[in-house]
Short mmCIF file of C-alpha atoms in Angstrom, two decimals:
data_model
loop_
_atom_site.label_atom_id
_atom_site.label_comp_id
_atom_site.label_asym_id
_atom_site.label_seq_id
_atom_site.Cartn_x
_atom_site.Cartn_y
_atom_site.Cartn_z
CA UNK G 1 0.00 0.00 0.00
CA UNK G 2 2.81 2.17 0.87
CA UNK G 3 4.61 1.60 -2.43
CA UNK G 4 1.37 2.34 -3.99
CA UNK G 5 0.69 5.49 -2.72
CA UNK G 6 4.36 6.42 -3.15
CA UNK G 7 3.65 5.87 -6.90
CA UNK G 8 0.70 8.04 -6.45
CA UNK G 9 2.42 10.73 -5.04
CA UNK G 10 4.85 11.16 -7.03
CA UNK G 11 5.60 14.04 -9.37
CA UNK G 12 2.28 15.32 -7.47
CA UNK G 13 2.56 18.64 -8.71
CA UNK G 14 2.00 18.13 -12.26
CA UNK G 15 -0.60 16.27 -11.00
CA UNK G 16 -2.11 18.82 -9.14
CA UNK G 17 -2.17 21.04 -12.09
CA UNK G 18 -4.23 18.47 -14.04
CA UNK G 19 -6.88 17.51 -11.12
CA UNK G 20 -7.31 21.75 -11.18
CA UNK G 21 -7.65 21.32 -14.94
CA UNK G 22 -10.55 18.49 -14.69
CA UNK G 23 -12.38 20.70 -12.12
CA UNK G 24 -12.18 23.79 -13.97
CA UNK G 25 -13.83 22.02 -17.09
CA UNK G 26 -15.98 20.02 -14.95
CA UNK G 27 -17.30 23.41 -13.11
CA UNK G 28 -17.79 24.84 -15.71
CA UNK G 29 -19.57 22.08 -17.71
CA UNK G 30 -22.28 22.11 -14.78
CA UNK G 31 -22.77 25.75 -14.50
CA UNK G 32 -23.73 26.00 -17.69
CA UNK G 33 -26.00 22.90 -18.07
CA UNK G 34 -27.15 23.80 -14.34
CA UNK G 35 -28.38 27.58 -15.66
CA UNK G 36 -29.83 26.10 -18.71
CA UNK G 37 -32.00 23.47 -16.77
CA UNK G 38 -33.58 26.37 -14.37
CA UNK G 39 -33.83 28.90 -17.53
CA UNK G 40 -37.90 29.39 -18.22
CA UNK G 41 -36.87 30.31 -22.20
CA UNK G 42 -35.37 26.53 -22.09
CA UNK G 43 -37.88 24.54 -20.70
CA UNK G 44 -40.15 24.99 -24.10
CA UNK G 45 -37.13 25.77 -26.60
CA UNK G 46 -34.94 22.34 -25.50
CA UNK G 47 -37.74 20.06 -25.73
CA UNK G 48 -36.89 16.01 -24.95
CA UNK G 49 -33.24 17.89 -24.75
CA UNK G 50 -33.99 19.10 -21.62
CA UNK G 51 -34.10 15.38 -19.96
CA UNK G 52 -30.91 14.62 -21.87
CA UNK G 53 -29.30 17.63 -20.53
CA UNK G 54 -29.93 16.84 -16.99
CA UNK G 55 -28.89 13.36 -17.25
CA UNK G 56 -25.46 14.72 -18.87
CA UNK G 57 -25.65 17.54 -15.65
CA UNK G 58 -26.34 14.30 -13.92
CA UNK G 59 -23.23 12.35 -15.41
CA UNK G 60 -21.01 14.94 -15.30
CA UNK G 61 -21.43 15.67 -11.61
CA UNK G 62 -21.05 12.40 -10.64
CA UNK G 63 -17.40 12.70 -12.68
CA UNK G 64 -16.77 15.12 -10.15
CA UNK G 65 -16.34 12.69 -8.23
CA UNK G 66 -12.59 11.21 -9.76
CA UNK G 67 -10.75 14.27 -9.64
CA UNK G 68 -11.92 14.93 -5.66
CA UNK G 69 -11.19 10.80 -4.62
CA UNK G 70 -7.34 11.48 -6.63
CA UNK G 71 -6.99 14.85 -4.95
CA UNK G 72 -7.60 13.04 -1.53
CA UNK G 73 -4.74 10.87 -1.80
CA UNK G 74 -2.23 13.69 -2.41
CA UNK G 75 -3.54 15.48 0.08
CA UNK G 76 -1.24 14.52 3.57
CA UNK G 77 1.68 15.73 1.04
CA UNK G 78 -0.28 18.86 -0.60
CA UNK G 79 -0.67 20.00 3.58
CA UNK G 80 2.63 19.61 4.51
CA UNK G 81 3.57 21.74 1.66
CA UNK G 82 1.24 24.09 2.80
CA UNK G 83 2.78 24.74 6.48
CA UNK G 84 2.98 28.11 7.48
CA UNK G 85 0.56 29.38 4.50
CA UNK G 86 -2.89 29.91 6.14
CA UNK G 87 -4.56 31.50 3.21
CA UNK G 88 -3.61 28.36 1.12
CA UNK G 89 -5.29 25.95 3.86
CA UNK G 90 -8.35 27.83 3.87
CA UNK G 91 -8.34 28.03 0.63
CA UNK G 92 -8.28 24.17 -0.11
CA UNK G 93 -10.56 23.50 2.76
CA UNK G 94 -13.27 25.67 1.03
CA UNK G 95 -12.95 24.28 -2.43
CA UNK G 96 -12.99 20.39 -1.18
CA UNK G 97 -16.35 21.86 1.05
CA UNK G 98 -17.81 22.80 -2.21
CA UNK G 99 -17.20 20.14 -4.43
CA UNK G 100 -18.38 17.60 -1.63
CA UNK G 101 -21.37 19.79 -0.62
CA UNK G 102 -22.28 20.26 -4.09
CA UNK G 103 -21.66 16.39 -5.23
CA UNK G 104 -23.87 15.07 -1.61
CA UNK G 105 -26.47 17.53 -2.66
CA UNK G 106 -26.76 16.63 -6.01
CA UNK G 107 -26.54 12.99 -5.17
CA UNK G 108 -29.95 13.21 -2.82
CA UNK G 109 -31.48 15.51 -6.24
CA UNK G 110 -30.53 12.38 -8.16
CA UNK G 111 -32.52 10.06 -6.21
CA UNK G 112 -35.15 12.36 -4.88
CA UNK G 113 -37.86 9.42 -5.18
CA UNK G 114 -35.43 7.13 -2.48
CA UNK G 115 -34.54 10.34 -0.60
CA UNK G 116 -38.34 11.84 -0.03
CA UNK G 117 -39.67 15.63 -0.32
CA UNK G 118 -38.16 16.57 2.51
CA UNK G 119 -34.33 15.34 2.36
CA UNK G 120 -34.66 16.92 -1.67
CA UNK G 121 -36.35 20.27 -0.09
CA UNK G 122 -33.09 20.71 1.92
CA UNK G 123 -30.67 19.29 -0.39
CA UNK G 124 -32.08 21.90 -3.39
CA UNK G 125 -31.92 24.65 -1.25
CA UNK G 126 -28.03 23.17 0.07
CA UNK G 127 -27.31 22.80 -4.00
CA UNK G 128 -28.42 26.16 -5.55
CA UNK G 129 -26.57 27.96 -2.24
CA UNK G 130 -23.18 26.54 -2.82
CA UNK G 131 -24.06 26.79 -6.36
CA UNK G 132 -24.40 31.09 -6.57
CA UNK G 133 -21.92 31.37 -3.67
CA UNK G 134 -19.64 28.91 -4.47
CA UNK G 135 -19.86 28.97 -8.39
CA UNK G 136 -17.97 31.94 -9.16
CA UNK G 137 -15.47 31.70 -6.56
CA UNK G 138 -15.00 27.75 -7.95
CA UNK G 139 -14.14 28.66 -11.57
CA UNK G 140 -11.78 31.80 -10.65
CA UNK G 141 -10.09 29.30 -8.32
CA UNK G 142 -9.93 26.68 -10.84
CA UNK G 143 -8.87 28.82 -13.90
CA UNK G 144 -6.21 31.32 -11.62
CA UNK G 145 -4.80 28.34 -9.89
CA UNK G 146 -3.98 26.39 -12.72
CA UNK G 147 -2.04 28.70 -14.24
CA UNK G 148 -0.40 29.52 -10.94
CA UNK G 149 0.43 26.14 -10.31
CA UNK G 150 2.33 25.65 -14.04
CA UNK G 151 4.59 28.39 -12.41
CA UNK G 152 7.74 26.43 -10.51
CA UNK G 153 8.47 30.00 -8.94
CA UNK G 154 5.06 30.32 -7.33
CA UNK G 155 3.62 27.26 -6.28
CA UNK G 156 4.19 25.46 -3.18
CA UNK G 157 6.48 22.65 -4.68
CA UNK G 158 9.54 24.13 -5.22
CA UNK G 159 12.40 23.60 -7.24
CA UNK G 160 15.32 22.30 -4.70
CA UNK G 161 18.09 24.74 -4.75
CA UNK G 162 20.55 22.09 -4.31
CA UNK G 163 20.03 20.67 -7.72
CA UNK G 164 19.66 24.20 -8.93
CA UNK G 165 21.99 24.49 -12.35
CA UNK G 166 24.30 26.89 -11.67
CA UNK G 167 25.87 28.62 -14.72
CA UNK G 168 29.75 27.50 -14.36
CA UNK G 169 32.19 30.89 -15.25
CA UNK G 170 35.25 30.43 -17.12
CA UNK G 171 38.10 32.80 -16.86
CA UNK G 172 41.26 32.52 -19.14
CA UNK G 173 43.83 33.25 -15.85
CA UNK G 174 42.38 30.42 -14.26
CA UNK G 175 43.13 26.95 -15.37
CA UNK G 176 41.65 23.68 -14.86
CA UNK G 177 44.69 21.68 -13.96
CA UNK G 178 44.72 20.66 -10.13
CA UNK G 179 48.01 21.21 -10.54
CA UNK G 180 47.76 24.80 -12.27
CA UNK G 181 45.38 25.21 -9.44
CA UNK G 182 47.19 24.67 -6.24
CA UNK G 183 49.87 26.62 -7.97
CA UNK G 184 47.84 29.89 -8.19
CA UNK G 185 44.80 29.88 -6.15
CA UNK G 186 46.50 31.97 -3.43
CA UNK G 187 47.93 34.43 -5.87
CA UNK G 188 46.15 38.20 -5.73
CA UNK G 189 44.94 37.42 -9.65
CA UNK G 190 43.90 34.24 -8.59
CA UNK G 191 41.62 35.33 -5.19
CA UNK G 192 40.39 38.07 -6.95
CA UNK G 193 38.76 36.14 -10.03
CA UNK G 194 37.52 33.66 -7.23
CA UNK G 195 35.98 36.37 -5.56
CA UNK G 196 34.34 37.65 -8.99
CA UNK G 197 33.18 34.41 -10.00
CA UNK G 198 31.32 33.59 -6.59
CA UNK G 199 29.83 37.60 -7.15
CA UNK G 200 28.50 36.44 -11.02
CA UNK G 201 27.36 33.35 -10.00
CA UNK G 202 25.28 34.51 -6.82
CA UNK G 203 23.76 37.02 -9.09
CA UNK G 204 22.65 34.49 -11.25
CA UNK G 205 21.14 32.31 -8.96
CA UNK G 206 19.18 35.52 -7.67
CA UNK G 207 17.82 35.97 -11.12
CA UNK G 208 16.68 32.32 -11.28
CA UNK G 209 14.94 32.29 -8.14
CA UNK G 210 13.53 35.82 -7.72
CA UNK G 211 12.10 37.43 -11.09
CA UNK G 212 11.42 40.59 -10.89
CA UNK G 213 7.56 41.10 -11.07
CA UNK G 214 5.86 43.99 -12.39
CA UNK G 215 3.31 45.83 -10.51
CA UNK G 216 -0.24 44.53 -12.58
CA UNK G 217 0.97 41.12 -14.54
CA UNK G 218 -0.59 41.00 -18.12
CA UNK G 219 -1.82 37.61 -15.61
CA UNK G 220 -3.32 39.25 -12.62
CA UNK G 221 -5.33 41.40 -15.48
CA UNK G 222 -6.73 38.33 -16.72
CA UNK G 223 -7.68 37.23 -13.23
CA UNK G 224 -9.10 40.43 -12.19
CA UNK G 225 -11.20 40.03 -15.80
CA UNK G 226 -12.24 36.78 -15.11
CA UNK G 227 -13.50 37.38 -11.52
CA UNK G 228 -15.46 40.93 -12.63
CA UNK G 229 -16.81 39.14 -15.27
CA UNK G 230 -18.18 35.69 -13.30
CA UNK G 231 -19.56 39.01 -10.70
CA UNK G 232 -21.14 40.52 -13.14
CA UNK G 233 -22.99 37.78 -15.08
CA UNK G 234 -23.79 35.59 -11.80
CA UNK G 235 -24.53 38.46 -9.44
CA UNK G 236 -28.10 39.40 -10.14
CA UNK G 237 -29.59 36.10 -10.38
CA UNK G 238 -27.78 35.23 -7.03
CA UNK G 239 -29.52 38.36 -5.75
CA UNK G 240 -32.78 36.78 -7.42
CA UNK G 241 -32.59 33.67 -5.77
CA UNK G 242 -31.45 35.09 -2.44
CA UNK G 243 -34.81 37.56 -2.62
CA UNK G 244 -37.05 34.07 -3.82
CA UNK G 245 -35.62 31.75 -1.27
CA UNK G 246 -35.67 34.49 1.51
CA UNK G 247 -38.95 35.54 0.79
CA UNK G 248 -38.10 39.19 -0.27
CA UNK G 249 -40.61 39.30 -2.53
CA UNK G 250 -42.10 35.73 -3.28
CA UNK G 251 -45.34 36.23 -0.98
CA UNK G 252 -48.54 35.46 -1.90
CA UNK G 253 -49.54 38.64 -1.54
CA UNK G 254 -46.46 40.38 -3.71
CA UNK G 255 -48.07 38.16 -6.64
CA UNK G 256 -51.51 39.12 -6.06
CA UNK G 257 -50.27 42.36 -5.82
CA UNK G 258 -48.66 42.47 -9.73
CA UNK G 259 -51.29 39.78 -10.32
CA UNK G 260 -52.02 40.29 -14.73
CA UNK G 261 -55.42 38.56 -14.21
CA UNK G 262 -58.28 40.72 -13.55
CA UNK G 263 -61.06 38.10 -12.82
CA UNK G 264 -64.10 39.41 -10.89
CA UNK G 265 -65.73 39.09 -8.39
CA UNK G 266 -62.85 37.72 -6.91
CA UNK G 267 -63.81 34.71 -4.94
CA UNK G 268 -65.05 34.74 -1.28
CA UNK G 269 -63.07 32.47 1.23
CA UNK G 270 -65.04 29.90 3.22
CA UNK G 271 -64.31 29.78 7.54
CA UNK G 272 -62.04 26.51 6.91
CA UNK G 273 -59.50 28.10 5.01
CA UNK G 274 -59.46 31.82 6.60
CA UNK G 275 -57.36 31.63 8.75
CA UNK G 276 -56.22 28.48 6.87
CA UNK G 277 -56.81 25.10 8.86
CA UNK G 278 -53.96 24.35 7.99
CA UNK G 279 -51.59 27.30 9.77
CA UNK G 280 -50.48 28.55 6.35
CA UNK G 281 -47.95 27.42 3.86
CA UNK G 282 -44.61 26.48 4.91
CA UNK G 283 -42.04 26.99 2.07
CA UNK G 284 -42.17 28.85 -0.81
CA UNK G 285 -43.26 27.86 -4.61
CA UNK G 286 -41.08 28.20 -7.16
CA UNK G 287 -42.45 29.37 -10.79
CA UNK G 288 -41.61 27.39 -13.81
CA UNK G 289 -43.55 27.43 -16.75
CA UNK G 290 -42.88 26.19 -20.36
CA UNK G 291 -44.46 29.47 -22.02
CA UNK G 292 -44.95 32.82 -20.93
CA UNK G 293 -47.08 33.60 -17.82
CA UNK G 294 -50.51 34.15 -19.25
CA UNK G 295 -53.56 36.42 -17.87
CA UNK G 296 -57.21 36.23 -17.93
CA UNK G 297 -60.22 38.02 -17.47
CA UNK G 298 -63.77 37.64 -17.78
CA UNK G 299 -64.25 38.38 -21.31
CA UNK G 300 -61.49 35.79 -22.56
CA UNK G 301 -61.94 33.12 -19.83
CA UNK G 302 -64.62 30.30 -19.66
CA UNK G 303 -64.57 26.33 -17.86
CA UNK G 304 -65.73 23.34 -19.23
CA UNK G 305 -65.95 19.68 -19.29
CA UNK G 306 -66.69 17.59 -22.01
CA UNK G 307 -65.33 14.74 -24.02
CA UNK G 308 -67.38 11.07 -23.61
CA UNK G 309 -69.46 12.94 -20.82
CA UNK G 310 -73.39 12.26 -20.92
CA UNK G 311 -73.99 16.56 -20.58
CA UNK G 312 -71.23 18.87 -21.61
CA UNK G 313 -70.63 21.73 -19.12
CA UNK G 314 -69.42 25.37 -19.62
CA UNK G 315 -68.84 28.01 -17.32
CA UNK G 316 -68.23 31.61 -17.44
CA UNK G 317 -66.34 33.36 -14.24
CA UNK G 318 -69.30 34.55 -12.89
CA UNK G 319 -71.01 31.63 -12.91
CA UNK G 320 -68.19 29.39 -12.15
CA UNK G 321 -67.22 31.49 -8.59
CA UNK G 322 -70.47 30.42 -7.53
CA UNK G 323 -69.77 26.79 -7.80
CA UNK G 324 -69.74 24.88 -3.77
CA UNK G 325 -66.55 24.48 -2.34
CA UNK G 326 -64.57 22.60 -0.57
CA UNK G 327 -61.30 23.27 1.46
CA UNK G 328 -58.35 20.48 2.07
CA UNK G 329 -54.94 20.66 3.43
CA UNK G 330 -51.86 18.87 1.67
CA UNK G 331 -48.29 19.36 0.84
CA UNK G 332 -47.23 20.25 -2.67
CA UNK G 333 -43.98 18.58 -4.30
CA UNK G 334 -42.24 19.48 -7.45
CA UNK G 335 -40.13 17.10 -9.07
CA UNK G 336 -37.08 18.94 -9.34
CA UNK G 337 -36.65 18.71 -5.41
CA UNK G 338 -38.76 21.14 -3.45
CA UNK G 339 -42.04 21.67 -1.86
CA UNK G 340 -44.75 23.42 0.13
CA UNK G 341 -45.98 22.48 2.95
CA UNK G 342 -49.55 22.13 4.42
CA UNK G 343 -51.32 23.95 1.43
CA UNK G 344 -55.20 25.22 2.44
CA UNK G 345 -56.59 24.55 -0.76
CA UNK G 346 -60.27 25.89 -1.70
CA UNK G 347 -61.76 24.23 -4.58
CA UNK G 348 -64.35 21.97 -6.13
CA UNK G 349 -63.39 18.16 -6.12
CA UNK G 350 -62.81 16.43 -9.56
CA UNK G 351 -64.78 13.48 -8.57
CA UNK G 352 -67.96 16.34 -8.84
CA UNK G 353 -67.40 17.59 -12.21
CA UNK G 354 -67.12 13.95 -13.81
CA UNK G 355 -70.43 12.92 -11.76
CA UNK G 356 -72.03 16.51 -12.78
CA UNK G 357 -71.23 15.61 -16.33
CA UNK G 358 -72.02 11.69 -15.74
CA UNK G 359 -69.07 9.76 -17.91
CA UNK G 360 -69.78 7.49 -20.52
CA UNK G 361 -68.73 3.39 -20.95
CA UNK G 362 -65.44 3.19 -22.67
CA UNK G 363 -63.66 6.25 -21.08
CA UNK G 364 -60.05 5.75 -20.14
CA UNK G 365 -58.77 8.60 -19.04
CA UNK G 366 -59.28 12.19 -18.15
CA UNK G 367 -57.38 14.75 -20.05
CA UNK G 368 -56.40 18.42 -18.49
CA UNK G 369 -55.44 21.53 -21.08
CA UNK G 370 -53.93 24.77 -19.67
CA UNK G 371 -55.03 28.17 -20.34
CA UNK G 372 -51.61 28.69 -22.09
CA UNK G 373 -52.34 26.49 -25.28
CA UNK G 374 -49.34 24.53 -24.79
CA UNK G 375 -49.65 21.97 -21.48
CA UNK G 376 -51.90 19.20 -21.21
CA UNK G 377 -51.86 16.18 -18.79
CA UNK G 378 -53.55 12.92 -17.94
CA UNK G 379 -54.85 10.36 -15.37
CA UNK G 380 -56.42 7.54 -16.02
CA UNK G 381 -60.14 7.46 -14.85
CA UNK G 382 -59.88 5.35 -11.52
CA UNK G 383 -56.95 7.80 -10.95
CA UNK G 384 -59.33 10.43 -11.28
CA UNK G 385 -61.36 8.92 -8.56
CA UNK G 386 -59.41 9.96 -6.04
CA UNK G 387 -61.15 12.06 -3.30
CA UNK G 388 -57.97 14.53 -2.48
CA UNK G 389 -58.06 15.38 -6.19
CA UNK G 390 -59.54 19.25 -6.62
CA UNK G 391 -59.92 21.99 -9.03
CA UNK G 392 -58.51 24.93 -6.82
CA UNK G 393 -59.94 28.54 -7.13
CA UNK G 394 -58.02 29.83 -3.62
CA UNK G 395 -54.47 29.30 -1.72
CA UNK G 396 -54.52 29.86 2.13
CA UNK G 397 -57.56 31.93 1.88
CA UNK G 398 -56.36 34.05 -1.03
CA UNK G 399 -56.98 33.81 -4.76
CA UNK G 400 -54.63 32.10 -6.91
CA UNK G 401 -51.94 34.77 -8.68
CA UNK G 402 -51.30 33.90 -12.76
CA UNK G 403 -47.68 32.98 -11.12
CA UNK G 404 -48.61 29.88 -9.70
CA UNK G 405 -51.78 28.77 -12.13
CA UNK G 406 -54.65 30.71 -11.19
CA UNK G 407 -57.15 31.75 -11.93
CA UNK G 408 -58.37 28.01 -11.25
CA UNK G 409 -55.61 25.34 -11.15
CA UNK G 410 -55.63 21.47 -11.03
CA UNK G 411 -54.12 20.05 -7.55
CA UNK G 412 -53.07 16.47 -7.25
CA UNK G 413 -51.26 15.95 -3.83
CA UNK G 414 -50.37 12.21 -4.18
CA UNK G 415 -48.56 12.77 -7.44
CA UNK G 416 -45.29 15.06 -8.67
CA UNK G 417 -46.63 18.95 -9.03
CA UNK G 418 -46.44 18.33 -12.91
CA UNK G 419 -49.32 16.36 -13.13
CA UNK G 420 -51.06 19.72 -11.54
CA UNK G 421 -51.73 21.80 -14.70
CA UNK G 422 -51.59 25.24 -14.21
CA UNK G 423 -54.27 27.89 -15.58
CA UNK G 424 -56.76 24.46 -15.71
CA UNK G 425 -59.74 25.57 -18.34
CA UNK G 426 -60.78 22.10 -19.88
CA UNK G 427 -61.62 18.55 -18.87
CA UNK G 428 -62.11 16.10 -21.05
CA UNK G 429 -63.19 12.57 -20.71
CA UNK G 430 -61.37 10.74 -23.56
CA UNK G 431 -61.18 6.56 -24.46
CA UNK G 432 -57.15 5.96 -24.87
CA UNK G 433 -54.33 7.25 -22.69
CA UNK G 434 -52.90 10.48 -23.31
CA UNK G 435 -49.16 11.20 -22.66
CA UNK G 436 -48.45 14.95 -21.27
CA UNK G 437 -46.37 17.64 -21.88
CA UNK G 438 -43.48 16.22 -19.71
CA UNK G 439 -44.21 12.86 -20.43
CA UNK G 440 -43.48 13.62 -24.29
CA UNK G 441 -40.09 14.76 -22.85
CA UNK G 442 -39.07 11.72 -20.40
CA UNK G 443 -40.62 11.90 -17.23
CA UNK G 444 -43.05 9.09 -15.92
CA UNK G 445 -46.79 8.48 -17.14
CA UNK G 446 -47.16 7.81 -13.26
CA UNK G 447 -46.20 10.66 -10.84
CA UNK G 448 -46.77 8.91 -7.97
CA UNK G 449 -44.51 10.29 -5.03
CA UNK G 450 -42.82 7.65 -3.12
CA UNK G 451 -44.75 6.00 -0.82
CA UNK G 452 -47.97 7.72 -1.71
CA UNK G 453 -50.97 5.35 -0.12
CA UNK G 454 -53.58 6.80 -2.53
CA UNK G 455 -55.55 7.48 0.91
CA UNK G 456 -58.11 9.72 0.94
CA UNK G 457 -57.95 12.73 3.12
CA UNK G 458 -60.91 14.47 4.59
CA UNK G 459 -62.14 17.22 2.78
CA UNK G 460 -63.93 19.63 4.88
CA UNK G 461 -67.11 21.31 3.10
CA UNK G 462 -69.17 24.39 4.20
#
């Protein structure tokens, strides 16, 4: 083992350089696919590409991996190189606390279904911190410190002196004869081109080991560049994401507030779910959509079921505010990691649409469309019989903003949040399955969450 490691160790400094290489390329490799997977213009523009790209994020983090196991086993020699140079320790410790935070994180994102909503809730939040705090500082690192390290003068494994060559002087009064030597070495002519040579070759073991530097390298420009520029383009959307996942200004309110739907009346909350039975929300929602935010009003808005149904239904607004409600409490779980937390929902069970409408023999499955022309989603019909299943007009008392799928949205709680369509403004009974939006693009028919019971909560009426 000892051998073995010896072998590993050695000529550790070039190696260095390379493992800084890897983890530049790998960094930057998963900041880019990383910002493209979050990006609301991708989500519709990549298509099916989208799942391939997060399986190559996926891949590519899990690569990560190598260059952090190989750095490990240079490490007790890397330290002891690094005595007396505190900066340097700190420095290391805070890139190995990145990679590893980022690579446990995304390990738990990977297997979110194994891990359960709340293990992914933390890890996302864990992942897109080290991510806009530990991104920029990551690549500069990476980038500055390879080139650093290809310098012998700079880095911590120097060059031993010993071995150092020394340019040999020749003088013409000086010969190389032992003889010739011991003859003249203690002549004045003699010392004094002794003396010189020791003088030249001093100097020139100066100029080896101590370049002169300028005061701003054409190099520390480059770094200075590079770390302005990774400021710069990161900055505001870590400011973004610190004011979403601090709650600056991702209330319910501050969306009802710059809410583009102008519905009205606006619906009337029932007791249950003002104050919500539920204590409110805990967490925040995240908006993704695969098309711009749309908005509604009463003149371009309307409800209705049909499809193998024995009587078609149609709503306006007005008429469809005035449908009996219901209220229920359940958590909300995206498939990307995150989730909400004891959700007051006020809304109008599925189960009483399809009865309203009474569904024919030979219907399969139900199919959702959203107000934005694009999304549509399925369940089969025994699916569909599910009592905790509701068309929502209200959140925690409140109407539903346009940012998270009101006016009216569909709310599944025992399945993955994409199986809830958003702006919900058709039902349709139809007789063969139907594959959604993201099903088209590689997730599962099936959204179950793991270890869903299909239970069936009470619903609370008024």
């Amino acid at each position: 083992m000892k051998q073995w490691l010896k072998r590993m160790r050695k000529g550790y400094g070039k190696k260095l350089v390379s493992i800084h290489a890897w983890n530049a390329w790998i960094v930057v490799i998963l900041a880019i696919t990383g910002l493209i997977l979050i990006g609301g213009f991708w989500r519709e523009t990549l298509g099916i590409g989208r799942v391939w790209l997060k399986w190559l994020h996926i891949a590519v983090g899990l690569a990560m991996l190598a260059p952090v196991v190989y750095y490990l086993f240079l490490a007790s020699k890397h330290w002891k190189q690094l005595r007396n140079k505190p900066w340097q320790k700190a420095n290391t410790i805070i890139v190995l606390a990145l990679l590893i935070g980022w690579l446990l994180s995304g390990i738990v994102l990977w297997q979110f279904k194994l891990a359960g909503p709340r293990w992914s809730n933390a890890a996302l939040l864990i992942h897109d911190l080290l991510t806009w705090v530990g991104l920029p500082y990551i690549i500069y690192h990476s980038i500055t410190r390879t080139r650093w390290l290809k310098d012998s003068t700079r880095r911590s494994i120097q060059v031993d002196e010993s071995s150092a060559q020394i340019p040999r002087v020749s003088n013409p009064n000086i010969h190389s004869s032992n003889e010739d030597e011991s003859e003249t070495r203690n002549t004045p002519a003699a010392m004094s081109a002794m003396q010189k040579n020791q003088d030249f070759s001093k100097s020139s073991t100066t100029q080896l080991f101590e370049k002169p530097q300028p005061v701003y390298t054409r190099r520390a420009f480059i770094r200075s560049a590079v770390g302005l520029g990774l400021a710069v383009t990161l900055g505001p959307t870590f400011v973004s994401w610190v004011g979403k996942n601090l709650k600056f200004d991702n209330s319910i309110d501050s969306m009802l507030e710059n809410d583009p739907n102008q519905m009205v009346p606006l619906p009337q909350p029932l007791s249950a779910s003002s104050p919500p039975i539920g204590g409110g929300a805990e967490g925040h929602f995240r908006v993704y959509t695969v098309t711009p935010i749309p908005s509604f009003s009463n003149a371009n808005w309307s409800f209705r079921v049909d499809g193998l149904v024995e009587r078609a239904q149609i709503w306006n607004w007005e008429q469809f505010v005035k449908l009996t409600r219901t209220v229920q409490v359940s958590d909300f779980h995206c498939v990307t990691g995150w989730s909400v937390y004891k959700n007051t929902w006020e809304g109008i069970p599925l189960k009483h649409f399809l009865e309203k409408a009474g569904v024919k023999s030979g219907a399969h499955s139900i199919k959702f469309y959203s107000g934005d022309g694009v999304y549509t989603d399925a369940i089969t019909l025994e699916q569909a019989q599910m009592d905790d299943i509701i068309i929502a007009v209200m959140h925690d008392g409140k109407p539903i903003p346009a940012d998270l799928g009101g006016p009216v949205r569909l709310v599944i709680p025992q399945m993955y949040a994409y199986k809830s369509v958003k702006w919900l403004n058709r039902i349709e009974v139809i007789d063969s399955e139907h594959i959604g939006y993201w099903e088209e693009r590689g997730y599962d028919k099936d959204a179950w969450l793991s270890g869903a019971s299909q239970r069936f909560p009470d619903i609370t009426g008024s």
